[in-house]
Amino acid sequence: MTDKIATRVAYGNALVEFAETYPELVVLDADLAGATKTQTFMDTYPERFFDMGISENNMMGVAAGLAACGLKPFATTFAMFAAGRSWEQVRNSIAYPHLNVKIVGSHGGLSVGEDGATHQCIEDFALMRAIPDMTVLCPCDAHEMRLATEALLNYDGPAYMRLGRLAVENVTDSVENYKFELGKSLQLRDGEDVTIIANGMMVQMALKAADLLKEQGVSARVINMHTIKPLDEEAVLKAAKETGCIVTSEEANILGGLGAAVSEYISGIYPVPVIRHGVRDEFGRSGKAPLVLEAYGLTPEMIAESAKESIQLKAD
Amino acid sequence: MKKSTEHQLMLEAAKARLLAVQMVYDAASGHPGGSLSCLDVLTTLYCDVMNIDPQNPKDPNRDRFVMSKGHCSPALYSVLALRGFFPVEELKQFRSIDGNMSGHVEMSVAGVDMSTGSLGQGISVAVGMALAGKIQNKNYRVYAILGDGEINEGQVWEAMMSAAKYKLDNLCACVDVNGLQIDGKISDVMPTEPLDKKFEAFGWNVIKIDGHDFNEIEKAYKKAMTVKDRPTMILAQTIKGKGVSFMENEAGWHGKAPNAEQFEQAKAELEAHCKELECVK
Ligand SMILES: Cc1ncc(C[n+]2csc(CCOP(=O)(O)OP(=O)(O)O)c2C)c(N)n1
Ligand SMILES: [Mg+2]
């Protein structure tokens, strides 16, 4: 484990790192280059960077036009505006024509902290997942973010990727030969009693929850489901069969996101108890990020509780 | 404007600036730049122009205000506290998990007429409030402050067209023209000039003023009350970070809290200004 790094920082660095290899890569932002970390790219490749001002909807349309003419645009702003404000532009000008635009939403979830509910996007997974043809991802650490950015450069089609504000521990850098593949999850811990399927910074918390559970004699499998869509159905089915119950964990509303994706799939093919851990269908609020996360139950302790609940349901 | 009124407004604005910077410092986050630039306009609205009663904040006949650039909560909350809508003490909870002093302007705070934070949306709501006044034959007026970066948003121009269509002369908006957004100068990030011609072309009555001259501010708002069948847009030329020497005209102070040393300096400057004004009285 190395120092903590935010996934938004890793994204900014990756754009610069891959710029020479992918000459079609262009980056757009909407007056948030400092916060989303596209600033590094702006400074290094000013002629391939376009600040569209505070005009997210226009940015999405312009990105669609660039893609239609052979470029690989990464349109970046806060998750709230990328997935929220510009939803219909994304649907009709990017996804429907299957254009190669990468929509990147930074500052996803409640860990935005002090800026409060208007900036804490907890609906982006649900919103983006609901669009046909849209790939949706939320990498968990800096190491994985670099690989995910490269994977998106090699994927020809619309995709949404969430970045986080807070610095987080690297947990995938110690995985030997980690080959990141869109739609293919990464098992970080094996276990028999329950499977925790998480994404984003809930992956680190899921690993801590697995430690807590171990102390209590519970063996938990932990899967990093960095791609919410297309879902790694094989891994979910295997988890259902081998551990008999599931907990999903996401820094998002429990309606429509990762938990919903897993439930929708498994209920139709091999029903097992699925407890969805996340924001319980309420708006966030201002406060220091760790305190907000705690107030909404986004903690390893609550994941562990949910795991036990799920195991209980399996036994009943 | 009477000298005594002008003096009173200057003093209130100076106090509000001190409170706003204190809030951002205490919270260790928030938006000082745009709060400081719009405070002279905002103080004039709440202490001179608007028909409001802190004892009766929900009066259906009150004038309405929408802070369309919702990140400038330190400015609005300070003025509301000074005006007596809630105790100044409560400002201490700004951006904290305790209390309701949220980071962006929120209606849970007494005296706030609209929750904002997503730029470009507040002005549409102000149009709706003004339209409601018209169709219900009410005499209240509706005020809004926008950022000069905020008007990059297409929605702002949609709002402009609708306000002109419905001849909302009970609506008076103001753009805080401080020349900066987050990524730098407006003229570099997304050039918007000529603003006066643009708003005029959208059917608005336009008044350009120095946004730190209380006489000009008051005069503009009074003039707007006499204009018939057209909404008024006040273009207030301001200095981002006004009142704190090292914050003035610096894009870097858009959304950043001062450290302890910087805060001491800012406080000293703002307090000195308050003292000066109190002595003159
Ligand atoms: C729709 C939307 N996009 C982006 C942001 C992030 N943001 C907050 S303030 C700001 C810059 C605003 O500049 P301006 O309107 O000039 O405000 P001021 O200079 O008065 O602070 C941006 C981009 C936002 N709040 N809402
Ligand atoms: Mg500005």
XYZ file of C-alpha atoms and ligand atoms in Angstrom:
624
model
C 0.000 0.000 0.000
C 1.275 3.412 -0.986
C 0.255 6.910 0.055
C -3.379 7.829 -0.374
C -4.245 9.356 -3.757
C -7.613 10.538 -5.051
C -8.892 8.843 -8.193
C -9.419 12.288 -9.759
C -5.678 12.934 -9.420
C -4.868 9.588 -11.024
C -7.275 10.398 -13.862
C -5.591 13.748 -14.529
C -2.173 12.110 -14.559
C -3.350 9.292 -16.825
C -4.672 11.742 -19.429
C -1.205 13.277 -19.679
C 0.534 9.911 -19.628
C -1.510 8.526 -22.530
C -1.657 11.704 -24.603
C 1.245 10.780 -26.883
C 0.061 7.216 -27.475
C -3.450 8.378 -28.341
C -3.146 11.490 -30.511
C -6.967 11.573 -30.967
C -7.454 12.132 -27.232
C -8.893 15.584 -26.476
C -10.134 16.818 -23.100
C -13.033 19.133 -22.310
C -13.954 20.706 -19.000
C -16.574 23.148 -17.757
C -14.715 25.653 -15.553
C -13.655 23.006 -13.044
C -10.242 21.997 -14.397
C -8.554 22.553 -11.031
C -11.006 20.380 -9.136
C -11.395 17.611 -11.710
C -7.610 17.577 -12.276
C -7.782 18.007 -16.038
C -5.647 21.065 -15.389
C -2.483 18.980 -15.734
C -3.557 18.045 -19.254
C -4.542 21.651 -19.992
C -1.088 22.855 -18.980
C 0.741 20.138 -20.930
C -1.417 19.978 -24.073
C -3.212 23.328 -24.266
C -4.050 22.818 -27.947
C -5.919 19.595 -27.126
C -7.817 21.026 -24.160
C -11.113 22.933 -24.392
C -12.569 24.862 -21.467
C -16.226 25.245 -22.370
C -16.996 27.477 -19.404
C -19.962 26.800 -17.135
C -21.927 25.213 -19.989
C -22.094 21.490 -19.379
C -24.875 20.789 -21.847
C -23.045 22.515 -24.644
C -19.871 20.664 -23.657
C -21.591 17.290 -24.135
C -22.848 18.294 -27.555
C -19.464 19.631 -28.629
C -17.845 16.406 -27.424
C -20.320 14.462 -29.557
C -19.316 16.530 -32.583
C -15.622 15.972 -31.940
C -16.234 12.216 -31.642
C -18.289 12.200 -34.821
C -15.182 13.511 -36.589
C -12.779 10.906 -35.265
C -11.486 12.348 -32.000
C -11.631 10.690 -28.582
C -13.114 13.354 -26.291
C -13.114 13.022 -22.495
C -15.770 15.485 -21.283
C -15.152 16.173 -17.629
C -17.037 18.033 -14.895
C -18.618 17.240 -11.523
C -20.745 14.067 -11.502
C -23.776 16.163 -10.578
C -23.601 18.111 -13.814
C -22.164 15.416 -16.109
C -24.763 12.790 -15.252
C -27.470 15.068 -13.913
C -27.762 18.341 -15.727
C -26.638 16.985 -19.083
C -28.462 13.667 -18.934
C -30.593 14.211 -21.983
C -27.753 15.601 -24.088
C -25.757 12.519 -23.125
C -28.625 10.230 -24.021
C -29.630 11.717 -27.332
C -26.419 13.221 -28.696
C -23.888 10.702 -27.376
C -25.399 7.330 -26.478
C -28.125 7.024 -29.093
C -25.742 7.773 -32.008
C -23.172 5.502 -30.284
C -20.504 8.167 -30.277
C -17.124 7.627 -28.723
C -17.420 10.152 -25.910
C -16.144 9.473 -22.415
C -18.244 11.307 -19.848
C -16.250 11.758 -16.676
C -17.956 12.840 -13.463
C -15.736 13.917 -10.611
C -16.745 14.476 -6.973
C -19.304 11.682 -6.997
C -21.187 10.699 -3.854
C -21.412 12.142 -0.366
C -17.644 12.450 0.118
C -17.924 15.827 -1.609
C -18.466 16.932 1.987
C -18.956 20.613 2.764
C -20.436 21.695 -0.567
C -23.586 19.837 0.430
C -26.549 18.192 -1.245
C -26.621 20.220 -4.478
C -23.138 18.920 -5.295
C -23.360 15.413 -3.822
C -24.426 13.289 -6.757
C -25.818 9.985 -5.520
C -27.902 9.283 -8.617
C -25.247 9.097 -11.363
C -25.044 5.291 -11.448
C -28.819 4.985 -11.797
C -29.086 7.766 -14.358
C -26.284 6.552 -16.582
C -27.166 2.859 -16.218
C -30.666 3.568 -17.466
C -29.347 4.674 -20.863
C -29.083 1.842 -23.402
C -25.572 1.195 -24.699
C -23.907 3.162 -21.902
C -20.934 1.636 -20.093
C -20.733 2.776 -16.454
C -17.731 2.535 -14.180
C -16.380 3.638 -10.854
C -12.792 2.523 -10.189
C -11.726 2.202 -6.561
C -8.191 3.548 -6.360
C -5.490 5.451 -8.214
C -3.852 2.341 -9.604
C -7.104 1.078 -11.073
C -8.097 4.534 -12.310
C -5.006 4.654 -14.495
C -5.850 1.270 -16.006
C -9.504 2.223 -16.446
C -8.607 5.420 -18.283
C -6.428 3.417 -20.657
C -9.213 0.872 -21.140
C -11.637 3.655 -22.030
C -9.189 4.987 -24.612
C -9.297 1.558 -26.224
C -13.053 1.215 -26.034
C -15.007 2.629 -28.950
C -18.345 3.814 -27.565
C -20.051 5.935 -24.933
C -19.022 5.462 -21.307
C -19.492 7.224 -17.985
C -16.791 7.083 -15.324
C -17.061 8.450 -11.779
C -14.065 9.981 -9.978
C -13.810 10.610 -6.244
C -12.761 13.719 -4.366
C -11.054 12.126 -1.368
C -7.586 10.600 -1.287
C -7.940 6.818 -0.953
C -5.626 3.902 -0.269
C -4.369 1.845 -3.179
C -5.669 -1.689 -2.858
C -5.328 -2.989 -6.416
C -1.624 -2.227 -6.885
C -0.697 -5.318 -4.892
C -2.800 -7.559 -7.144
C -0.353 -9.531 -9.230
C -0.679 -9.087 -12.975
C -3.851 -7.049 -12.666
C -5.268 -6.790 -16.173
C -8.127 -4.308 -16.070
C -10.988 -5.313 -18.309
C -14.272 -3.430 -18.743
C -17.089 -5.563 -17.375
C -14.785 -7.991 -15.590
C -14.721 -7.652 -11.806
C -11.782 -8.193 -9.505
C -11.996 -10.503 -6.509
C -9.836 -9.037 -3.757
C -10.599 -11.507 -0.985
C -12.079 -15.004 -1.017
C -14.692 -16.105 1.474
C -17.494 -18.574 2.042
C -20.232 -17.061 4.162
C -21.136 -13.932 2.260
C -19.965 -11.870 -0.726
C -19.524 -8.108 -0.530
C -19.735 -6.512 -3.959
C -18.535 -2.907 -3.900
C -17.201 -0.151 -6.088
C -15.399 3.165 -5.698
C -14.134 3.925 -2.245
C -16.580 1.465 -0.726
C -14.132 -1.226 -1.874
C -11.587 -0.130 0.729
C -14.359 -0.070 3.328
C -15.532 -3.527 2.224
C -12.046 -4.891 2.848
C -12.090 -3.374 6.329
C -15.548 -4.840 6.867
C -14.200 -8.256 5.860
C -11.503 -7.848 8.527
C -14.134 -6.981 11.127
C -16.200 -9.978 10.093
C -13.195 -12.267 10.262
C -12.678 -11.289 13.905
C -16.253 -12.446 14.464
C -15.660 -15.736 12.665
C -17.384 -14.743 9.429
C -15.619 -15.394 6.145
C -16.480 -12.724 3.546
C -15.608 -12.632 -0.127
C -14.904 -9.139 -1.491
C -15.447 -8.291 -5.126
C -14.477 -4.969 -6.661
C -17.214 -4.368 -9.249
C -15.568 -1.405 -10.975
C -17.892 -1.741 -13.968
C -21.552 -1.448 -13.046
C -22.609 -1.885 -16.648
C -22.064 -4.269 -18.294
C -22.241 -6.188 -15.019
C -19.901 -9.128 -14.469
C -22.777 -11.570 -14.210
C -20.535 -14.592 -14.049
C -18.863 -13.359 -10.864
C -22.217 -12.491 -9.296
C -23.707 -15.885 -10.097
C -20.630 -17.642 -8.784
C -20.816 -15.614 -5.559
C -24.499 -16.441 -5.143
C -23.864 -20.136 -5.612
C -20.770 -20.332 -3.439
C -21.620 -17.970 -0.574
C -25.405 -18.033 -0.738
C -25.919 -14.359 0.057
C -24.685 -10.966 -1.064
C -24.163 -7.440 0.184
C -23.680 -4.640 -2.314
C -22.006 -1.429 -1.230
C -21.876 1.863 -3.102
C -21.511 5.565 -2.348
C -24.799 6.213 -4.103
C -28.524 5.916 -3.669
C -29.446 2.258 -3.180
C -32.087 2.792 -5.874
C -30.929 2.108 -9.392
C -27.193 1.665 -8.949
C -24.854 -1.245 -8.257
C -27.186 -2.852 -5.721
C -30.036 -2.663 -8.164
C -27.948 -4.118 -10.975
C -26.906 -7.094 -8.867
C -30.434 -7.642 -7.506
C -32.079 -7.385 -10.894
C -29.742 -9.951 -12.330
C -29.601 -12.493 -9.520
C -33.327 -12.428 -8.660
C -34.135 -13.685 -12.122
C -31.616 -16.488 -12.317
C -30.568 -17.703 -8.858
C -32.369 -15.809 -6.079
C -30.340 -15.336 -2.887
C -30.634 -12.593 -0.242
C -29.102 -9.301 -1.422
C -28.739 -6.467 1.084
C -28.079 -3.132 -0.603
C -25.779 -0.924 1.429
C -25.534 2.705 0.359
C -27.416 5.973 0.698
C -30.932 5.102 1.780
C -32.864 7.234 -0.662
C -32.214 10.588 1.005
C -30.334 13.730 0.068
C -26.893 14.389 1.491
C -25.867 17.410 3.516
C -22.937 19.683 4.302
C -20.210 18.585 6.661
C -16.674 17.290 6.703
C -16.599 14.262 4.394
C -15.799 11.611 7.031
C -18.597 12.928 9.256
C -21.090 12.970 6.401
C -20.156 9.410 5.438
C -20.593 8.324 9.036
C -23.928 10.120 9.411
C -25.239 8.191 6.394
C -23.849 4.848 7.519
C -21.206 4.592 4.824
C -18.727 2.833 7.104
C -17.026 -0.578 7.323
C -19.085 -1.258 10.458
C -22.341 -0.796 8.602
C -21.153 -3.006 5.737
C -20.323 -5.690 8.296
C -23.771 -5.279 9.856
C -25.375 -5.655 6.433
C -23.301 -8.780 5.830
C -24.590 -10.352 9.009
C -28.117 -9.381 8.095
C -27.693 -11.066 4.740
C -26.295 -14.227 6.327
C -29.244 -14.255 8.733
C -31.675 -14.089 5.814
C -29.920 -16.991 4.165
C -30.312 -19.061 7.353
C -34.021 -18.220 7.789
C -29.081 58.964 -1.142
C -28.770 60.583 2.280
C -25.230 60.651 3.663
C -26.411 58.892 6.811
C -28.008 56.064 4.810
C -24.904 55.624 2.733
C -22.787 55.523 5.851
C -25.065 52.971 7.473
C -24.927 50.734 4.404
C -21.155 50.981 4.240
C -20.916 49.915 7.852
C -23.345 47.005 7.443
C -21.463 45.792 4.369
C -18.156 46.051 6.216
C -19.552 43.985 9.090
C -20.959 41.434 6.658
C -17.576 41.067 4.963
C -15.959 40.351 8.304
C -18.597 37.728 9.125
C -18.344 36.120 5.679
C -14.574 35.703 5.890
C -14.877 34.439 9.461
C -17.403 31.816 8.320
C -15.144 30.517 5.577
C -12.195 30.445 7.933
C -14.118 28.607 10.676
C -15.449 26.081 8.165
C -12.022 25.753 6.505
C -13.873 25.787 3.183
C -16.262 27.945 1.187
C -16.288 30.766 -1.325
C -14.843 34.114 -0.213
C -14.155 35.773 -3.602
C -17.653 36.045 -5.023
C -19.162 36.626 -1.588
C -17.038 39.713 -1.034
C -17.669 41.102 -4.522
C -21.469 41.082 -4.268
C -21.812 42.278 -0.673
C -22.358 45.969 -1.363
C -25.218 45.171 -3.751
C -26.644 42.554 -1.387
C -26.457 44.859 1.649
C -28.227 47.625 -0.256
C -30.960 45.180 -1.237
C -31.596 43.854 2.266
C -31.026 47.067 4.244
C -32.474 49.654 1.886
C -34.330 48.413 -1.178
C -36.291 45.301 -0.341
C -39.601 45.177 1.466
C -38.952 42.458 4.042
C -39.614 41.845 7.720
C -37.231 39.619 9.696
C -40.064 39.060 12.191
C -42.293 37.729 9.446
C -39.957 35.982 6.998
C -42.756 34.082 5.240
C -45.003 37.094 4.594
C -46.661 36.266 1.239
C -46.380 39.910 0.205
C -42.647 40.232 0.875
C -40.139 40.967 -1.821
C -38.232 37.841 -2.894
C -34.528 37.306 -3.394
C -32.745 34.493 -5.225
C -28.987 34.086 -4.883
C -28.575 32.394 -8.236
C -24.832 31.994 -7.645
C -25.552 29.775 -4.662
C -21.929 29.321 -3.645
C -22.029 32.874 -2.221
C -23.828 31.659 0.892
C -21.320 33.413 3.193
C -22.563 36.749 1.793
C -26.280 35.977 2.033
C -26.166 34.244 5.427
C -24.134 37.126 6.910
C -26.550 39.761 5.670
C -29.563 37.767 6.864
C -27.986 37.371 10.301
C -27.125 41.075 10.562
C -30.649 41.912 9.450
C -31.996 39.828 12.323
C -33.438 36.783 10.595
C -31.438 34.542 12.956
C -28.702 35.010 15.568
C -25.213 35.819 14.246
C -24.016 32.955 16.476
C -25.553 30.417 14.088
C -23.079 31.377 11.394
C -20.509 29.392 13.369
C -22.132 26.221 12.089
C -21.536 27.098 8.457
C -20.765 23.923 6.456
C -20.786 21.814 9.597
C -22.725 18.573 9.938
C -24.465 20.192 12.916
C -27.096 22.805 12.181
C -28.530 23.858 8.851
C -25.962 26.390 7.558
C -25.281 24.397 4.411
C -22.410 25.112 2.046
C -24.680 26.351 -0.717
C -27.675 28.599 -0.124
C -30.561 26.616 1.317
C -34.176 27.378 2.206
C -33.849 25.699 5.590
C -32.094 28.923 6.665
C -34.530 31.613 7.866
C -35.032 34.351 5.295
C -33.838 32.334 2.303
C -36.419 32.241 -0.496
C -34.771 29.633 -2.742
C -32.184 26.850 -2.503
C -29.417 27.224 -5.076
C -25.984 25.848 -5.907
C -26.311 24.507 -9.414
C -25.475 27.581 -11.483
C -27.969 28.956 -13.972
C -31.048 27.566 -12.246
C -31.847 30.299 -9.725
C -32.723 32.939 -12.281
C -35.413 30.715 -13.817
C -36.971 30.336 -10.381
C -36.891 34.122 -9.963
C -38.779 34.393 -13.259
C -41.401 32.004 -11.864
C -41.736 34.045 -8.672
C -42.201 37.238 -10.675
C -44.722 35.533 -12.939
C -46.642 34.339 -9.861
C -46.735 37.928 -8.613
C -48.201 39.099 -11.897
C -50.917 36.480 -12.204
C -51.886 36.870 -8.524
C -51.922 40.674 -8.700
C -49.366 41.029 -5.938
C -47.142 44.040 -5.549
C -43.997 42.313 -4.379
C -40.808 42.564 -6.402
C -38.306 39.823 -7.165
C -34.535 40.239 -7.024
C -31.691 37.959 -8.068
C -27.913 38.033 -8.200
C -26.018 36.040 -10.812
C -22.322 35.473 -11.376
C -20.631 36.635 -14.560
C -19.353 33.080 -15.000
C -22.795 31.686 -14.244
C -24.209 33.391 -17.323
C -22.186 30.927 -19.434
C -25.138 28.634 -18.789
C -27.641 28.468 -21.625
C -30.466 28.315 -19.101
C -29.765 31.904 -18.073
C -30.567 33.062 -21.591
C -33.684 30.917 -21.693
C -34.752 32.696 -18.507
C -34.003 36.059 -20.123
C -36.303 35.322 -23.047
C -39.157 34.142 -20.842
C -38.946 37.168 -18.525
C -39.092 39.502 -21.519
C -41.984 37.574 -23.044
C -44.077 37.950 -19.893
C -43.073 41.613 -19.454
C -41.870 40.988 -15.908
C -41.188 44.561 -14.783
C -41.420 43.281 -11.190
C -38.157 41.388 -11.731
C -34.760 43.026 -11.262
C -31.642 40.883 -11.614
C -28.031 41.832 -11.154
C -24.901 40.286 -12.625
C -21.920 40.573 -10.307
C -19.358 41.442 -12.954
C -16.152 40.621 -11.098
C -14.378 39.394 -14.234
C -13.418 35.986 -12.839
C -14.767 32.453 -12.773
C -12.932 29.383 -11.412
C -10.495 28.559 -14.203
C -9.485 32.204 -14.707
C -10.672 35.386 -16.348
C -14.110 35.374 -17.947
C -12.507 36.861 -21.050
C -10.234 33.813 -21.330
C -12.506 30.981 -20.177
C -15.706 31.974 -21.984
C -15.858 35.510 -23.338
C -19.301 37.026 -22.708
C -18.956 40.714 -23.627
C -20.664 42.884 -24.698
C -23.013 42.120 -21.821
C -25.149 45.253 -22.074
C -25.919 44.669 -25.754
C -26.679 40.991 -25.134
C -29.183 41.622 -22.339
C -30.733 44.520 -24.264
C -31.146 42.284 -27.280
C -32.933 39.796 -25.020
C -35.493 42.454 -24.152
C -34.210 43.677 -20.802
C -33.724 47.196 -19.498
C -29.995 47.393 -18.709
C -28.280 49.639 -16.157
C -24.495 49.618 -15.729
C -23.100 50.671 -12.359
C -20.083 50.555 -10.088
C -21.089 47.727 -7.758
C -19.193 49.226 -4.846
C -20.831 52.680 -5.037
C -23.901 52.669 -2.786
C -25.392 55.727 -4.448
C -25.254 54.115 -7.856
C -26.585 50.818 -6.498
C -29.600 52.423 -4.851
C -30.291 54.654 -7.815
C -30.296 51.672 -10.176
C -32.781 49.730 -8.043
C -35.030 52.782 -7.681
C -34.913 53.365 -11.429
C -35.842 49.726 -12.072
C -39.049 50.238 -10.047
C -40.222 52.841 -12.555
C -39.611 50.811 -15.703
C -42.786 49.381 -17.223
C -43.240 46.128 -19.166
C -39.593 45.118 -19.086
C -37.401 43.356 -16.513
C -34.240 45.186 -15.469
C -30.704 43.834 -15.484
C -28.152 45.689 -13.382
C -24.587 45.069 -14.499
C -22.529 45.742 -11.388
C -18.821 46.152 -12.014
C -17.113 44.707 -8.938
C -13.838 43.443 -7.542
C -13.710 39.763 -6.663
C -12.441 39.437 -3.084
C -13.268 43.112 -2.367
C -12.030 44.318 1.020
C -9.242 41.814 1.592
C -6.131 43.087 -0.170
C -4.610 39.721 -1.053
C -7.904 38.250 -2.261
C -8.779 41.089 -4.609
C -8.868 40.146 -8.301
C -7.338 36.740 -7.588
C -9.107 33.744 -9.193
C -7.396 31.499 -6.635
C -9.611 32.918 -3.866
C -12.818 31.765 -5.536
C -13.371 28.739 -3.327
C -10.571 28.542 -0.836
C -10.333 29.227 2.904
C -7.531 31.355 4.318
C -5.012 29.745 6.667
C -4.565 31.146 10.179
C -2.001 33.735 9.172
C -3.967 34.884 6.148
C -7.102 35.041 8.232
C -5.433 37.289 10.812
C -4.443 39.674 8.055
C -7.887 39.630 6.433
C -9.538 40.169 9.792
C -7.223 43.051 10.642
C -7.981 44.767 7.344
C -11.738 44.296 7.608
C -11.862 45.299 11.279
C -9.845 48.421 10.575
C -12.375 49.343 7.923
C -15.285 48.799 10.340
C -13.568 50.921 13.016
C -12.903 53.688 10.553
C -16.577 53.797 9.622
C -17.737 53.652 13.230
C -15.461 56.584 14.134
C -16.808 58.772 11.345
C -20.272 58.235 12.777
C -24.065 24.035 -13.070
C -22.823 24.267 -12.317
N -21.644 24.044 -12.905
C -20.496 24.221 -12.219
C -20.526 24.635 -10.920
C -19.236 24.782 -10.137
N -18.946 26.203 -9.898
C -19.234 26.803 -8.724
S -18.874 28.431 -8.704
C -18.275 28.373 -10.288
C -17.755 29.610 -10.928
C -18.734 30.724 -10.856
O -18.220 31.909 -11.365
P -19.091 33.220 -11.249
O -20.478 32.937 -11.681
O -18.390 34.307 -11.947
O -19.165 33.458 -9.682
P -18.343 34.482 -8.764
O -17.166 34.989 -9.533
O -19.287 35.589 -8.447
O -17.957 33.713 -7.546
C -18.381 27.067 -10.798
C -17.950 26.657 -12.135
C -21.786 24.838 -10.332
N -21.918 25.225 -9.051
N -22.906 24.676 -11.048
Mg -17.344 35.987 -11.424
